[in-house]
Amino acid sequence: MAKAARMSVWLEDTDGAVEPRPRASRGRRAEQPSGLDRERITRATVKLLDAEGLAKFSMRRLAGELGVTAMSVYWYVDTKDDLLELALDQAFGELEIPDTDAEELPDWQTQLRELAATYRELLVRHPWISPLVGNFLNVGPKSLLFSRAVQRVIARTGLTLAQQRGAVSSVFQFVYGYGTIEGHFRQRCAEVGLTQDEYFHKAMAAFSVPEEMADDFSHAERMMEAVEEGGDVDAMRDMDFQVALDLQIAGIETLVSQRR
Amino acid sequence: MAKAARMSVWLEDTDGAVEPRPRASRGRRAEQPSGLDRERITRATVKLLDAEGLAKFSMRRLAGELGVTAMSVYWYVDTKDDLLELALDQAFGELEIPDTDAEELPDWQTQLRELAATYRELLVRHPWISPLVGNFLNVGPKSLLFSRAVQRVIARTGLTLAQQRGAVSSVFQFVYGYGTIEGHFRQRCAEVGLTQDEYFHKAMAAFSVPEEMADDFSHAERMMEAVEEGGDVDAMRDMDFQVALDLQIAGIETLVSQRR
DNA sequence: ACCTGAACACCGTTCAAGT
DNA sequence: ACCTGAACACCGTTCAAGT
C-alpha cells in the first residue's frame, strides 16, 4: 500500500469539510515581518523560472531572491511541487481567452486558431511550463478557464460529444507537443549562445549519416531545404504550425459533414 | 559569452576529426574488472527508469544496482545527461517500424496509424521518455530510424514537401502530447495506489466548481459522462485517440485533394 | 504567527589515488 | 585501463528554537 501522496494543491482533502488553507495572508495584520505571502512567492517563482529555467530553480535560490531564509517559504507552501503548481496556474493566467459568449461571434475556426496560438506562445515564452503540465493534474482556476473556452469553441463545430473530446485532444495535444519542442529549442540555443539558424545548421552538419540510410536521408534534406537555403527557422515553424492547424480544422469539418 | 555546452552524445565535435569515443569497450580485453560497459550501463538505466521513474533515478542509485561505486560509471559516460540520452535512444529501439520499402504496401493511412500507435504505446510504457524527448535533440540512431519511417509514409500522401513537414508535426506532436499525459496519469495512479477510474472520479469530485462557471461546467460533465456512467478511462482514451487520428487523416486527404 | 539555524539524507561531479 | 574514496557544492525537508 503506497503512502497516500497529495494529488494537487488545488484539491483539498475530501474526507472532511473543505477548509481554506490557513496560511494565506488574509490581511489580518497589515504588516508582516518580511512582507511575504503566497502571491509574492508565486510571482518570484515565475520570474526565477523564466530567468534560469526549471533545472536551476531551487527553494534556496528562491529564498535568496526574496531576501529570506529557505525555510520561511515553507510557512506559505507545503512543498516545492505545490509551489510549482501555483506558478503553473499563474502562468496560465497569461493566456488570452477569447469571448465565447457574445451575440456575434467569429466562426469557431477563427477562435480555435486564436486559442491554439495563445497556448503555443505561452509554452514558448515559458519553456518550464511544459514539463509541469505533464507532471501535475492541471486543475487550477486559470487552467480551467482555458479548458472551458476550448470546450465551448469545439462545441460549436457540430461534432458529437464523443467526437468533441477527440477533437480537443487532437488540437491541443498537438499544440502542447509543438510548443514544447519549440520552446525548448529556443532555450537550448540561448544556453549554448547560438542563433536558432546557427544551431540548426550545426546540428545538421555535425553528425554523419550511416550509409544504409543515405538515400532516405536525401529526402529529409529536401524537406528541410527551405531552411538550408537561408530561410529562417522561425518562419518555417510558423508555416508548419499553420499547415497543421489547417489540416486539423479541415479534418473536423469532414467529420461534421459526415454526420449529416 | 556562454560556456559551450555539448549539444548531444550523438554529436561529436566538428572542429577536428570525428574520432570514436575511446571509452566504449571494444573487446580489446575479454574480461573487465567489473564487466561494465556502455551496453550494460544503458540497459540498467532503462530498467531503473522503468521501475522508479525519472525523478528517483540517480547515478549513485544506478551504481548501487550495478554493484559498483558511483564514480565507476563516469568512466563510460561523461555526464548523467549523456547517459539519459543513451537510455532514450535505446528505448526508441522498441518502436515497431513498419516496412516502407516493399513492393505491395498497405495504404499510407494504415501505416500512419501503425506508427502513431507504436509511438503512443512507447510513451505510455516508459513515462520517463517524454520529458527527455523535450530535453534533448533526439538524433540517436534508433530515433532517426523512426523519423525516417514517418517521413517515408507521409511522403506517400501526395502532399507538397512543405505540407509534409506540417503533417508530420501535426500527427506526431499530437501523439507525443497524448502519450505524455496518458503515461503520466497511469504513473500517478500507481504511485497513489488508485485505479485509473478511482483516481478520475476522485479528482472530478474533489474540487468545488466556482459559481461563475457552473453552467459551462455542466457541459464538461456531459462530455465526460461516458466515464461517469461506468465506462472505463482506458476505453475512453482509446476512442479519443482514434477520433483524433481519423480527423487528422481526413484533414490530410482534404489538403491533398485541394492540390488537384 | 512568522521566521531562523542546525541537521539529515540525499544529489552530480572533480580529483588524486590506487591496482 | 579501469575503479575507488574523499571531498565540494549543492539539493528538499524536518524539527526544535527563537521572537
Coordinates of C-alpha atoms (C1' of nucleotides) in Angstrom, one line a residue:
Chain A
M1 CA 0.0 0.0 0.0
A2 CA 1.5 3.2 -1.2
K3 CA 1.7 6.2 1.2
A4 CA -1.1 8.5 0.0
A5 CA 0.5 11.4 -1.7
R6 CA -1.4 14.6 -2.2
M7 CA -3.0 14.9 -5.6
S8 CA -2.7 18.6 -6.1
V9 CA -2.5 21.9 -4.3
W10 CA -5.9 22.7 -5.8
L11 CA -7.6 19.5 -4.4
E12 CA -8.3 19.7 -0.7
D13 CA -9.0 16.6 1.2
T14 CA -12.5 15.4 0.5
D15 CA -12.8 13.3 3.7
G16 CA -13.8 16.2 5.8
A17 CA -15.1 19.7 5.2
V18 CA -13.3 21.9 2.6
E19 CA -11.5 24.4 4.8
P20 CA -9.5 27.2 3.4
R21 CA -5.7 26.9 3.9
P22 CA -4.8 28.9 7.0
R23 CA -1.5 30.1 5.7
A24 CA -2.6 32.6 3.1
S25 CA -2.2 36.1 4.2
R26 CA -5.7 37.3 4.8
G27 CA -4.8 40.8 5.7
R28 CA -5.4 40.1 9.3
R29 CA -2.4 42.1 10.2
A30 CA -1.3 44.8 7.8
E31 CA 2.4 44.3 8.2
Q32 CA 4.2 41.0 8.2
P33 CA 7.8 40.7 9.2
S34 CA 9.1 40.1 5.7
G35 CA 6.1 41.1 3.7
L36 CA 5.9 37.5 2.4
D37 CA 2.7 35.9 1.1
R38 CA 1.7 33.3 -1.5
E39 CA 1.2 36.0 -4.1
R40 CA 4.6 37.4 -3.8
I41 CA 6.3 34.0 -3.6
T42 CA 4.5 32.7 -6.6
R43 CA 5.4 35.8 -8.7
A44 CA 9.1 35.5 -7.7
T45 CA 8.9 31.8 -8.6
V46 CA 7.7 32.6 -12.1
K47 CA 10.3 35.3 -12.5
L48 CA 13.1 32.9 -11.5
L49 CA 11.8 30.1 -13.7
D50 CA 11.7 32.4 -16.6
A51 CA 15.2 33.7 -15.9
E52 CA 17.0 30.5 -15.2
G53 CA 14.8 27.6 -16.1
L54 CA 13.3 24.7 -14.2
A55 CA 16.5 22.8 -13.7
K56 CA 18.2 25.6 -11.8
F57 CA 15.3 26.6 -9.7
S58 CA 15.5 25.7 -6.0
M59 CA 13.9 26.7 -2.8
R60 CA 17.1 28.0 -1.5
R61 CA 17.7 30.1 -4.6
L62 CA 14.1 31.5 -4.4
A63 CA 14.5 32.3 -0.8
G64 CA 17.7 34.2 -1.6
E65 CA 15.8 36.2 -4.2
L66 CA 13.2 37.1 -1.6
G67 CA 15.8 38.1 0.9
V68 CA 14.8 35.4 3.3
T69 CA 15.8 32.1 4.7
A70 CA 14.9 29.0 2.7
M71 CA 12.6 27.7 5.4
S72 CA 10.5 30.8 5.5
V73 CA 8.9 29.9 2.2
Y74 CA 7.7 26.7 3.8
W75 CA 5.4 28.6 6.0
Y76 CA 3.3 29.5 3.0
V77 CA 3.7 26.4 0.9
D78 CA 3.9 22.8 1.8
T79 CA 6.3 21.5 -0.8
K80 CA 8.3 22.6 -3.8
D81 CA 5.8 20.8 -6.0
D82 CA 2.9 22.7 -4.6
L83 CA 4.8 26.0 -5.3
L84 CA 5.4 24.8 -8.9
E85 CA 1.8 24.1 -9.3
L86 CA 0.9 27.6 -8.2
A87 CA 3.4 29.1 -10.6
L88 CA 2.0 27.0 -13.4
D89 CA -1.5 28.3 -12.8
Q90 CA -0.3 31.8 -12.5
A91 CA 1.4 31.5 -15.9
F92 CA -1.8 30.1 -17.4
G93 CA -3.3 33.4 -16.4
E94 CA -1.4 35.0 -19.3
L95 CA -3.5 33.1 -21.9
E96 CA -5.7 35.3 -23.9
I97 CA -9.2 33.8 -23.6
P98 CA -11.5 35.0 -26.4
D99 CA -15.0 35.9 -25.7
T100 CA -17.2 32.8 -26.3
D101 CA -20.5 34.2 -25.1
A102 CA -21.1 37.3 -27.3
E103 CA -24.1 37.7 -29.6
E104 CA -22.0 38.0 -32.8
L105 CA -19.1 35.5 -32.6
P106 CA -16.3 34.9 -35.1
D107 CA -16.6 31.4 -36.6
W108 CA -15.2 28.5 -34.5
Q109 CA -12.3 28.1 -36.9
T110 CA -11.0 31.6 -36.1
Q111 CA -11.5 31.1 -32.4
L112 CA -9.8 27.8 -32.4
R113 CA -6.8 29.3 -34.2
E114 CA -6.7 32.1 -31.5
L115 CA -6.7 29.6 -28.7
A116 CA -4.1 27.5 -30.3
A117 CA -1.9 30.5 -31.0
T118 CA -2.1 31.8 -27.4
Y119 CA -1.3 28.4 -25.9
R120 CA 1.7 27.9 -28.3
E121 CA 3.0 31.4 -27.4
L122 CA 2.7 30.6 -23.7
L123 CA 4.6 27.4 -24.0
V124 CA 7.4 29.1 -26.0
R125 CA 7.6 32.1 -23.6
H126 CA 7.9 29.9 -20.6
P127 CA 9.6 26.6 -21.5
W128 CA 9.4 25.4 -17.9
I129 CA 5.6 25.1 -18.3
S130 CA 5.7 22.1 -20.5
P131 CA 7.3 19.6 -18.1
L132 CA 5.0 20.8 -15.3
V133 CA 1.9 20.3 -17.4
G134 CA 3.0 16.8 -17.9
N135 CA 3.6 16.4 -14.2
F136 CA 0.6 17.8 -12.5
L137 CA -3.2 17.4 -12.8
N138 CA -3.6 21.0 -14.0
V139 CA -6.9 21.8 -12.4
G140 CA -6.0 25.3 -11.2
P141 CA -8.5 28.1 -11.8
K142 CA -6.7 29.8 -14.6
S143 CA -6.1 26.5 -16.3
L144 CA -9.8 25.6 -16.1
L145 CA -10.8 29.0 -17.6
F146 CA -8.8 28.0 -20.7
S147 CA -10.2 24.4 -20.8
R148 CA -13.7 25.8 -20.7
A149 CA -13.0 28.2 -23.5
V150 CA -11.6 25.4 -25.6
Q151 CA -14.6 23.2 -24.9
R152 CA -17.1 26.0 -25.8
V153 CA -15.4 26.6 -29.1
I154 CA -15.3 23.0 -30.0
A155 CA -18.9 22.6 -29.0
R156 CA -19.8 25.0 -31.8
T157 CA -18.3 22.7 -34.5
G158 CA -21.3 20.4 -34.6
L159 CA -19.4 17.3 -33.5
T160 CA -20.9 14.7 -31.2
L161 CA -19.8 14.9 -27.6
A162 CA -17.5 11.9 -28.0
Q163 CA -16.0 13.5 -31.1
Q164 CA -15.5 16.7 -29.3
R165 CA -13.2 15.0 -26.8
G166 CA -11.2 13.6 -29.6
A167 CA -11.0 17.0 -31.4
V168 CA -9.9 18.8 -28.2
S169 CA -7.1 16.2 -27.7
S170 CA -6.1 16.4 -31.4
V171 CA -5.7 20.2 -31.5
F172 CA -4.4 20.9 -28.0
Q173 CA -2.1 17.9 -27.5
F174 CA -0.6 18.9 -30.8
V175 CA -0.1 22.4 -29.7
Y176 CA 1.4 21.1 -26.5
G177 CA 3.9 19.0 -28.3
Y178 CA 4.7 21.6 -30.8
G179 CA 5.2 24.4 -28.2
T180 CA 7.2 22.1 -26.0
I181 CA 9.8 21.3 -28.7
E182 CA 9.8 24.9 -30.0
G183 CA 10.3 26.4 -26.5
H184 CA 13.0 24.0 -25.6
F185 CA 14.9 24.5 -28.8
R186 CA 14.9 28.3 -28.2
Q187 CA 16.1 27.8 -24.7
R188 CA 18.9 25.5 -25.8
C189 CA 20.1 28.0 -28.4
A190 CA 20.2 30.7 -25.8
E191 CA 22.2 28.5 -23.4
V192 CA 24.7 27.5 -26.0
G193 CA 24.9 31.0 -27.3
L194 CA 23.9 30.4 -30.9
T195 CA 21.1 31.7 -33.0
Q196 CA 18.4 29.2 -33.9
D197 CA 19.7 29.1 -37.5
E198 CA 23.3 28.5 -36.4
Y199 CA 22.2 25.8 -34.1
F200 CA 20.1 24.2 -36.7
H201 CA 22.9 24.1 -39.3
K202 CA 25.4 22.9 -36.8
A203 CA 23.2 20.0 -35.7
M204 CA 22.5 19.1 -39.3
A205 CA 26.2 19.1 -40.2
A206 CA 27.5 17.6 -37.0
F207 CA 26.5 14.0 -37.4
S208 CA 27.5 11.7 -40.2
V209 CA 24.7 9.8 -41.9
P210 CA 25.0 6.0 -41.6
E211 CA 25.5 4.5 -45.1
E212 CA 22.4 2.3 -45.0
M213 CA 20.1 5.3 -44.8
A214 CA 21.9 7.7 -47.0
D215 CA 19.1 7.6 -49.6
D216 CA 16.1 8.4 -47.5
F217 CA 18.2 11.0 -45.8
S218 CA 18.3 12.9 -49.0
H219 CA 14.6 13.1 -48.8
A220 CA 14.8 14.5 -45.3
E221 CA 17.2 17.1 -46.6
R222 CA 14.8 18.1 -49.3
M223 CA 12.2 18.5 -46.7
M224 CA 14.4 20.9 -44.8
E225 CA 15.8 22.8 -47.8
A226 CA 13.6 25.8 -47.0
V227 CA 15.9 26.4 -44.1
E228 CA 19.1 25.3 -45.8
E229 CA 18.6 28.0 -48.4
G230 CA 18.6 30.8 -46.0
G231 CA 15.0 30.8 -44.9
D232 CA 14.9 31.1 -41.2
V233 CA 13.8 28.5 -38.6
D234 CA 11.2 30.8 -37.2
A235 CA 9.4 31.3 -40.5
M236 CA 9.5 27.6 -41.2
R237 CA 8.0 26.8 -37.8
D238 CA 5.2 29.3 -38.3
M239 CA 4.4 27.8 -41.7
D240 CA 4.4 24.2 -40.3
F241 CA 2.2 25.2 -37.4
Q242 CA -0.4 26.8 -39.8
V243 CA -0.4 23.8 -42.1
A244 CA -1.0 21.5 -39.1
L245 CA -3.9 23.7 -37.9
D246 CA -5.4 23.9 -41.4
L247 CA -5.2 20.2 -41.7
Q248 CA -6.9 19.6 -38.4
I249 CA -9.7 22.1 -39.0
A250 CA -10.3 20.5 -42.4
G251 CA -10.5 17.2 -40.6
I252 CA -13.0 18.4 -38.1
E253 CA -15.1 19.8 -40.9
T254 CA -15.0 16.5 -42.7
L255 CA -16.2 14.6 -39.5
V256 CA -19.0 17.1 -39.2
S257 CA -20.2 16.8 -42.8
Q258 CA -20.2 13.0 -42.5
R259 CA -22.7 13.3 -39.7
R260 CA -25.3 15.0 -41.9
Chain B
M1 CA 29.6 34.5 -24.0
A2 CA 28.2 31.3 -22.6
K3 CA 30.4 28.4 -22.0
A4 CA 29.9 26.0 -24.9
A5 CA 27.9 23.1 -23.6
R6 CA 27.9 19.9 -25.5
M7 CA 24.9 19.5 -27.8
S8 CA 24.4 15.8 -27.7
V9 CA 26.1 12.5 -27.0
W10 CA 25.5 11.7 -30.6
L11 CA 27.1 14.9 -31.9
E12 CA 30.9 14.7 -31.8
D13 CA 32.9 17.9 -32.1
T14 CA 33.1 19.1 -35.6
D15 CA 36.1 21.3 -35.2
G16 CA 38.5 18.4 -35.6
A17 CA 38.3 14.9 -37.0
V18 CA 35.4 12.8 -35.8
E19 CA 37.2 10.3 -33.6
P20 CA 35.3 7.4 -31.9
R21 CA 34.9 7.7 -28.2
P22 CA 37.8 5.8 -26.6
R23 CA 35.8 4.5 -23.6
A24 CA 33.5 2.1 -25.3
S25 CA 34.5 -1.5 -24.6
R26 CA 35.9 -2.6 -27.9
G27 CA 36.7 -6.2 -26.8
R28 CA 40.3 -5.3 -26.6
R29 CA 40.4 -7.3 -23.4
A30 CA 38.0 -10.1 -22.9
E31 CA 37.4 -9.6 -19.2
Q32 CA 37.0 -6.3 -17.5
P33 CA 37.2 -6.0 -13.7
S34 CA 33.5 -5.4 -13.2
G35 CA 32.2 -6.5 -16.6
L36 CA 31.0 -2.9 -17.1
D37 CA 30.4 -1.4 -20.5
R38 CA 28.1 1.2 -22.1
E39 CA 25.6 -1.5 -23.2
R40 CA 25.2 -2.9 -19.7
I41 CA 25.0 0.5 -18.1
T42 CA 22.4 1.7 -20.5
R43 CA 20.3 -1.4 -20.0
A44 CA 20.4 -1.0 -16.3
T45 CA 19.5 2.7 -16.6
V46 CA 16.4 1.9 -18.7
K47 CA 15.4 -0.8 -16.2
L48 CA 15.8 1.6 -13.2
L49 CA 13.9 4.4 -15.0
D50 CA 11.0 2.0 -15.7
A51 CA 11.0 0.8 -12.1
E52 CA 11.3 4.1 -10.2
G53 CA 10.8 6.9 -12.7
L54 CA 13.0 9.8 -13.8
A55 CA 12.7 11.7 -10.5
K56 CA 14.2 9.0 -8.4
F57 CA 16.9 8.0 -10.8
S58 CA 20.4 8.9 -9.7
M59 CA 23.9 8.0 -10.6
R60 CA 24.5 6.7 -7.1
R61 CA 21.4 4.6 -7.3
L62 CA 22.4 3.2 -10.6
A63 CA 25.9 2.3 -9.4
G64 CA 24.4 0.5 -6.5
E65 CA 22.3 -1.6 -8.9
L66 CA 25.4 -2.4 -10.9
G67 CA 27.3 -3.4 -7.7
V68 CA 29.9 -0.7 -8.2
T69 CA 31.0 2.7 -7.0
A70 CA 29.1 5.8 -8.3
M71 CA 32.2 7.0 -10.0
S72 CA 32.9 3.9 -12.0
V73 CA 30.0 4.8 -14.3
Y74 CA 31.8 8.0 -15.2
W75 CA 34.5 6.1 -16.9
Y76 CA 32.0 5.1 -19.6
V77 CA 29.8 8.1 -19.7
D78 CA 30.6 11.8 -19.4
T79 CA 27.5 13.1 -17.6
K80 CA 24.2 12.0 -16.3
D81 CA 22.6 13.7 -19.3
D82 CA 24.6 11.7 -21.7
L83 CA 23.5 8.5 -20.1
L84 CA 19.9 9.6 -20.2
E85 CA 20.3 10.3 -23.9
L86 CA 21.7 6.8 -24.4
A87 CA 18.8 5.3 -22.5
L88 CA 16.3 7.4 -24.5
D89 CA 17.7 6.1 -27.8
Q90 CA 17.7 2.5 -26.5
A91 CA 14.0 2.8 -25.7
F92 CA 13.3 4.1 -29.1
G93 CA 14.6 0.8 -30.3
E94 CA 11.4 -0.8 -29.1
L95 CA 9.3 1.1 -31.7
E96 CA 7.9 -1.2 -34.3
I97 CA 8.9 0.2 -37.6
P98 CA 6.7 -1.0 -40.5
D99 CA 8.3 -1.9 -43.8
T100 CA 8.2 1.1 -46.0
D101 CA 10.1 -0.4 -49.0
A102 CA 8.2 -3.5 -50.0
E103 CA 6.5 -3.9 -53.4
E104 CA 3.0 -4.3 -52.1
L105 CA 2.5 -1.8 -49.3
P106 CA -0.6 -1.1 -47.2
D107 CA -2.0 2.4 -47.8
W108 CA -0.4 5.3 -46.1
Q109 CA -3.4 5.7 -43.8
T110 CA -2.8 2.3 -42.3
Q111 CA 0.9 2.7 -41.9
L112 CA 0.4 6.1 -40.3
R113 CA -1.9 4.6 -37.8
E114 CA 0.6 1.9 -37.0
L115 CA 3.4 4.4 -36.5
A116 CA 1.2 6.5 -34.2
A117 CA 0.1 3.5 -32.2
T118 CA 3.6 2.2 -31.6
Y119 CA 4.8 5.7 -30.5
R120 CA 1.9 6.2 -28.2
E121 CA 2.5 2.8 -26.6
L122 CA 6.2 3.5 -26.1
L123 CA 5.4 6.8 -24.3
V124 CA 2.9 5.1 -22.1
R125 CA 5.1 2.2 -21.3
H126 CA 8.1 4.4 -20.4
P127 CA 6.7 7.7 -18.9
W128 CA 10.2 8.9 -18.4
I129 CA 10.7 9.2 -22.2
S130 CA 8.5 12.2 -22.6
P131 CA 10.5 14.7 -20.6
L132 CA 13.7 13.5 -22.2
V133 CA 12.3 13.9 -25.7
G134 CA 11.6 17.5 -24.7
N135 CA 15.0 18.0 -23.3
F136 CA 17.4 16.6 -25.9
L137 CA 17.9 16.9 -29.6
N138 CA 16.9 13.3 -30.3
V139 CA 19.3 12.5 -33.1
G140 CA 20.3 9.0 -31.9
P141 CA 20.3 6.2 -34.5
K142 CA 17.1 4.4 -33.2
S143 CA 15.3 7.7 -33.1
L144 CA 16.4 8.5 -36.6
L145 CA 15.1 5.2 -37.9
F146 CA 11.7 6.1 -36.7
S147 CA 11.8 9.6 -38.1
R148 CA 12.7 8.2 -41.5
A149 CA 9.8 5.8 -41.5
V150 CA 7.5 8.6 -40.6
Q151 CA 8.8 10.8 -43.4
R152 CA 8.5 7.9 -45.9
V153 CA 4.9 7.3 -45.0
I154 CA 3.9 10.9 -45.1
A155 CA 5.7 11.3 -48.5
R156 CA 3.2 8.8 -49.9
T157 CA 0.2 11.1 -49.1
G158 CA 0.8 13.3 -52.1
L159 CA 1.3 16.5 -50.1
T160 CA 4.0 19.0 -51.1
L161 CA 7.2 18.9 -49.2
A162 CA 6.3 22.0 -47.1
Q163 CA 2.9 20.4 -46.3
Q164 CA 4.6 17.1 -45.4
R165 CA 6.5 18.9 -42.6
G166 CA 3.3 20.3 -41.3
A167 CA 1.6 16.9 -41.4
V168 CA 4.4 15.2 -39.6
S169 CA 4.3 17.8 -36.8
S170 CA 0.5 17.5 -36.7
V171 CA 0.3 13.8 -36.2
F172 CA 3.4 13.1 -34.1
Q173 CA 3.4 16.2 -31.9
F174 CA -0.2 15.2 -31.2
V175 CA 0.8 11.6 -30.3
Y176 CA 3.6 13.0 -28.2
G177 CA 1.3 15.2 -26.2
Y178 CA -1.3 12.5 -25.9
G179 CA 1.1 9.7 -24.8
T180 CA 2.8 12.1 -22.4
I181 CA -0.4 12.9 -20.5
E182 CA -1.6 9.3 -20.6
G183 CA 1.7 7.8 -19.4
H184 CA 1.9 10.3 -16.6
F185 CA -1.6 9.7 -15.5
R186 CA -1.0 6.0 -15.2
Q187 CA 2.2 6.6 -13.3
R188 CA 0.4 8.9 -10.9
C189 CA -2.3 6.4 -10.3
A190 CA 0.2 3.7 -9.5
E191 CA 2.1 6.0 -7.1
V192 CA -1.0 7.0 -5.2
G193 CA -2.3 3.4 -5.2
L194 CA -5.6 4.0 -7.0
T195 CA -7.0 2.6 -10.2
Q196 CA -7.4 5.0 -13.1
D197 CA -11.1 5.1 -12.7
E198 CA -10.9 5.7 -8.9
Y199 CA -8.4 8.5 -9.5
F200 CA -10.5 10.0 -12.2
H201 CA -13.6 10.1 -10.1
K202 CA -11.8 11.4 -7.0
A203 CA -10.3 14.2 -9.0
M204 CA -13.7 15.1 -10.5
A205 CA -15.3 15.1 -7.1
A206 CA -12.6 16.7 -5.1
F207 CA -12.7 20.3 -6.2
S208 CA -15.7 22.6 -6.0
V209 CA -16.7 24.5 -9.1
P210 CA -16.6 28.3 -8.8
E211 CA -20.1 29.7 -9.2
E212 CA -19.4 31.8 -12.2
M213 CA -18.5 28.8 -14.4
A214 CA -21.1 26.4 -13.1
D215 CA -23.1 26.4 -16.3
D216 CA -20.3 25.6 -18.7
F217 CA -19.0 23.1 -16.2
S218 CA -22.2 21.1 -16.8
H219 CA -21.1 20.9 -20.4
A220 CA -17.8 19.5 -19.4
E221 CA -19.5 16.9 -17.3
R222 CA -21.7 15.8 -20.2
M223 CA -18.5 15.4 -22.2
M224 CA -17.1 13.1 -19.6
E225 CA -20.3 11.2 -18.9
A226 CA -19.1 8.2 -20.8
V227 CA -16.7 7.7 -17.9
E228 CA -19.1 8.8 -15.2
E229 CA -21.5 6.0 -16.2
G230 CA -19.1 3.2 -15.6
G231 CA -17.3 3.2 -18.9
D232 CA -13.6 3.0 -18.1
V233 CA -10.9 5.5 -18.6
D234 CA -8.8 3.3 -20.9
A235 CA -11.7 2.7 -23.3
M236 CA -12.5 6.4 -23.5
R237 CA -8.8 7.2 -24.2
D238 CA -8.6 4.7 -27.0
M239 CA -11.7 6.2 -28.5
D240 CA -10.5 9.7 -28.3
F241 CA -7.2 8.7 -29.8
Q242 CA -8.9 7.1 -32.8
V243 CA -11.1 10.1 -33.4
A244 CA -8.2 12.4 -33.3
L245 CA -6.3 10.2 -35.9
D246 CA -9.4 9.9 -38.0
L247 CA -9.7 13.6 -38.0
Q248 CA -6.1 14.3 -38.9
I249 CA -6.1 11.7 -41.7
A250 CA -9.3 13.2 -43.1
G251 CA -7.6 16.6 -43.0
I252 CA -4.5 15.3 -44.9
E253 CA -6.8 13.9 -47.5
T254 CA -8.5 17.2 -47.9
L255 CA -5.3 19.1 -48.4
V256 CA -4.2 16.5 -51.0
S257 CA -7.4 16.8 -52.9
Q258 CA -7.2 20.6 -52.9
R259 CA -3.9 20.3 -54.7
R260 CA -5.5 18.6 -57.7
Chain C
dA1 C1' 2.0 34.0 13.7
dC2 C1' 6.0 34.0 11.5
dC3 C1' 10.9 33.2 10.8
dT4 C1' 15.7 31.1 11.7
dG5 C1' 19.7 27.6 12.2
dA6 C1' 21.3 23.4 12.5
dA7 C1' 20.8 18.9 10.8
dC8 C1' 19.5 14.7 7.8
dA9 C1' 19.7 12.3 3.9
dC10 C1' 20.4 13.0 -0.3
dC11 C1' 22.4 14.9 -5.2
dG12 C1' 26.2 15.4 -9.7
dT13 C1' 30.8 15.8 -10.4
dT14 C1' 36.1 16.6 -9.6
dC15 C1' 40.3 15.0 -8.4
dA16 C1' 44.0 12.4 -6.6
dA17 C1' 45.0 7.9 -5.6
dG18 C1' 45.0 3.1 -6.1
dT19 C1' 45.6 -1.6 -8.9
Chain D
dA1 C1' 42.8 0.8 -18.4
dC2 C1' 39.7 0.7 -15.0
dC3 C1' 37.9 1.6 -10.4
dT4 C1' 37.8 3.8 -5.6
dG5 C1' 37.3 7.3 -1.6
dA6 C1' 37.2 11.6 0.0
dA7 C1' 35.6 16.0 -0.9
dC8 C1' 32.9 20.1 -2.9
dA9 C1' 29.0 22.5 -3.6
dC10 C1' 24.7 21.8 -3.9
dC11 C1' 19.6 19.8 -3.0
dG12 C1' 14.3 19.3 -0.3
dT13 C1' 12.7 18.9 4.0
dT14 C1' 12.2 18.2 9.4
dC15 C1' 12.4 19.9 13.7
dA16 C1' 13.4 22.5 17.7
dA17 C1' 14.1 27.0 18.8
dG18 C1' 13.6 31.9 18.7
dT19 C1' 10.7 36.5 18.5

